[in-house]
């Protein structure tokens, strides 16, 4: 067993910090019901980095917002499930308690730093406020922590009094990271943290997030559609399709023992830099509309292996090897 794999197994054996169990979320507007999250379950352990991977509209951000308790209700509604933080259901917590947890124990880095920051406050002020919200300290102490955080994310403290529009996209995302880490949270949710950034600084920002996460012993849920980012930064992976997890396991399971036809399709859509195959093999067609999901297996209209059973019955999540789960009849038969 490789050192990395045994380290990963050791991480998942630690007690779960966060446990999502059979989560269902809908958006209801104008008589239409959008089934955004359909029975999602996973655990996040101490110091673990779990990637939620899927195409735009698969439900990843809705899962993250449900965990943070920031879904706009209406139109969003959590219609089932539990989100347990150290055994306490966050869906049943009073707003005050949730506010204390948000930012202090669980933080989120949003996709677009420009919309995550207020244009009318200085960046120093915004970091300071995030700290003051959760700690009963003086302004001077909060200022000291802000300077520490600015240094941590590589921004000179001289820029404390500047406004977000005076920063580049990458530097703004560093400010967002400083705010997210201000109170040293146990859990960090990073939602496509580099998608809105120039490609040349994406790696720098990801390195920074990963280094700080390791340094502070933080657990992380990394939301991405980029399998390259997953390969570099994650321990475990959950593949999300049409609001469901269709395959879940360690990074090695997903990359080396790919079992679900959708996951295989994601890899097929990547250029093969080492092999001789110069063609890309994208998944045919578009993902289903969450307001009109297919019956049976939600992937069956695009699945090259679909049979008549797949059109009628929804496959259950099955453990095909230790810690490797797949939602597919075909993978079930091969056990
Ligand atoms: Fe394809 Fe059937 Fe498996 Fe769904 S259950 S992924 S349609 S083979």
mmCIF file of N, CA, C and O and ligand atoms in Angstrom, residues 260-262 297-301 303-307 310-311 313 315 327-331, ligand 1:
data_model
loop_
_atom_site.group_PDB
_atom_site.id
_atom_site.type_symbol
_atom_site.label_atom_id
_atom_site.label_comp_id
_atom_site.label_asym_id
_atom_site.label_seq_id
_atom_site.Cartn_x
_atom_site.Cartn_y
_atom_site.Cartn_z
ATOM 1 N N UNK A 260 -18.092 4.370 -13.005
ATOM 2 C CA UNK A 260 -19.381 4.861 -13.518
ATOM 3 C C UNK A 260 -19.215 5.396 -14.946
ATOM 4 O O UNK A 260 -18.260 6.118 -15.229
ATOM 5 N N UNK A 261 -20.146 5.060 -15.841
ATOM 6 C CA UNK A 261 -20.011 5.538 -17.231
ATOM 7 C C UNK A 261 -19.913 7.065 -17.329
ATOM 8 O O UNK A 261 -19.219 7.578 -18.214
ATOM 9 N N UNK A 262 -20.555 7.801 -16.410
ATOM 10 C CA UNK A 262 -20.451 9.261 -16.464
ATOM 11 C C UNK A 262 -19.025 9.720 -16.114
ATOM 12 O O UNK A 262 -18.457 10.579 -16.794
ATOM 13 N N UNK A 297 -32.314 5.526 -14.068
ATOM 14 C CA UNK A 297 -30.989 6.121 -13.886
ATOM 15 C C UNK A 297 -30.972 7.457 -14.618
ATOM 16 O O UNK A 297 -31.276 7.523 -15.820
ATOM 17 N N UNK A 298 -30.600 8.514 -13.915
ATOM 18 C CA UNK A 298 -30.668 9.861 -14.517
ATOM 19 C C UNK A 298 -29.674 10.042 -15.667
ATOM 20 O O UNK A 298 -29.784 10.966 -16.448
ATOM 21 N N UNK A 299 -28.708 9.146 -15.749
ATOM 22 C CA UNK A 299 -27.717 9.257 -16.821
ATOM 23 C C UNK A 299 -28.117 8.434 -18.054
ATOM 24 O O UNK A 299 -27.447 8.494 -19.077
ATOM 25 N N UNK A 300 -29.249 7.690 -17.974
ATOM 26 C CA UNK A 300 -29.502 6.718 -19.051
ATOM 27 C C UNK A 300 -29.641 7.345 -20.449
ATOM 28 O O UNK A 300 -29.200 6.744 -21.416
ATOM 29 N N UNK A 301 -30.200 8.575 -20.610
ATOM 30 C CA UNK A 301 -30.309 9.087 -21.993
ATOM 31 C C UNK A 301 -28.946 9.301 -22.669
ATOM 32 O O UNK A 301 -28.870 9.378 -23.892
ATOM 33 N N UNK A 303 -26.049 7.451 -21.619
ATOM 34 C CA UNK A 303 -25.129 6.377 -21.251
ATOM 35 C C UNK A 303 -24.948 5.381 -22.399
ATOM 36 O O UNK A 303 -25.925 4.839 -22.925
ATOM 37 N N UNK A 304 -23.699 5.108 -22.794
ATOM 38 C CA UNK A 304 -23.474 4.152 -23.884
ATOM 39 C C UNK A 304 -23.826 2.715 -23.483
ATOM 40 O O UNK A 304 -23.976 1.844 -24.346
ATOM 41 N N UNK A 305 -23.973 2.453 -22.164
ATOM 42 C CA UNK A 305 -24.249 1.086 -21.703
ATOM 43 C C UNK A 305 -25.680 0.889 -21.228
ATOM 44 O O UNK A 305 -25.993 -0.149 -20.648
ATOM 45 N N UNK A 306 -26.540 1.860 -21.446
ATOM 46 C CA UNK A 306 -27.905 1.795 -20.888
ATOM 47 C C UNK A 306 -28.688 0.599 -21.445
ATOM 48 O O UNK A 306 -28.552 0.237 -22.621
ATOM 49 N N UNK A 307 -29.487 -0.033 -20.588
ATOM 50 C CA UNK A 307 -30.377 -1.100 -21.038
ATOM 51 C C UNK A 307 -31.794 -0.739 -20.586
ATOM 52 O O UNK A 307 -32.005 0.303 -19.950
ATOM 53 N N UNK A 310 -32.347 0.278 -16.971
ATOM 54 C CA UNK A 310 -31.838 1.606 -16.586
ATOM 55 C C UNK A 310 -32.897 2.689 -16.799
ATOM 56 O O UNK A 310 -32.877 3.722 -16.130
ATOM 57 N N UNK A 311 -33.803 2.487 -17.778
ATOM 58 C CA UNK A 311 -34.832 3.493 -18.057
ATOM 59 C C UNK A 311 -35.923 3.491 -16.995
ATOM 60 O O UNK A 311 -36.598 4.487 -16.787
ATOM 61 N N UNK A 313 -35.648 1.722 -13.590
ATOM 62 C CA UNK A 313 -35.239 1.621 -12.184
ATOM 63 C C UNK A 313 -34.066 2.543 -11.873
ATOM 64 O O UNK A 313 -33.155 2.657 -12.705
ATOM 65 N N UNK A 315 -30.689 3.075 -10.049
ATOM 66 C CA UNK A 315 -29.701 2.219 -9.388
ATOM 67 C C UNK A 315 -29.337 2.754 -8.004
ATOM 68 O O UNK A 315 -29.187 3.963 -7.833
ATOM 69 N N UNK A 327 -23.109 4.269 -8.404
ATOM 70 C CA UNK A 327 -24.556 4.188 -8.623
ATOM 71 C C UNK A 327 -24.797 3.726 -10.067
ATOM 72 O O UNK A 327 -25.034 4.534 -10.961
ATOM 73 N N UNK A 328 -24.632 2.426 -10.295
ATOM 74 C CA UNK A 328 -24.791 1.901 -11.659
ATOM 75 C C UNK A 328 -25.037 0.400 -11.588
ATOM 76 O O UNK A 328 -24.313 -0.313 -10.894
ATOM 77 N N UNK A 329 -26.038 -0.094 -12.355
ATOM 78 C CA UNK A 329 -26.342 -1.535 -12.359
ATOM 79 C C UNK A 329 -25.173 -2.347 -12.902
ATOM 80 O O UNK A 329 -24.867 -3.425 -12.410
ATOM 81 N N UNK A 330 -24.538 -1.774 -13.928
ATOM 82 C CA UNK A 330 -23.447 -2.475 -14.583
ATOM 83 C C UNK A 330 -22.290 -2.741 -13.614
ATOM 84 O O UNK A 330 -21.756 -3.857 -13.522
ATOM 85 N N UNK A 331 -21.920 -1.698 -12.859
ATOM 86 C CA UNK A 331 -20.825 -1.836 -11.887
ATOM 87 C C UNK A 331 -21.212 -2.832 -10.802
ATOM 88 O O UNK A 331 -20.381 -3.606 -10.335
HETATM 89 FE FE1 LIG B 1 -25.575 3.584 -17.560
HETATM 90 FE FE2 LIG B 1 -27.457 1.928 -16.659
HETATM 91 FE FE3 LIG B 1 -25.259 2.364 -15.241
HETATM 92 FE FE4 LIG B 1 -27.098 4.256 -15.493
HETATM 93 S S1 LIG B 1 -27.350 2.270 -14.484
HETATM 94 S S2 LIG B 1 -24.920 4.525 -15.647
HETATM 95 S S3 LIG B 1 -27.758 3.959 -17.601
HETATM 96 S S4 LIG B 1 -25.387 1.386 -17.245
#
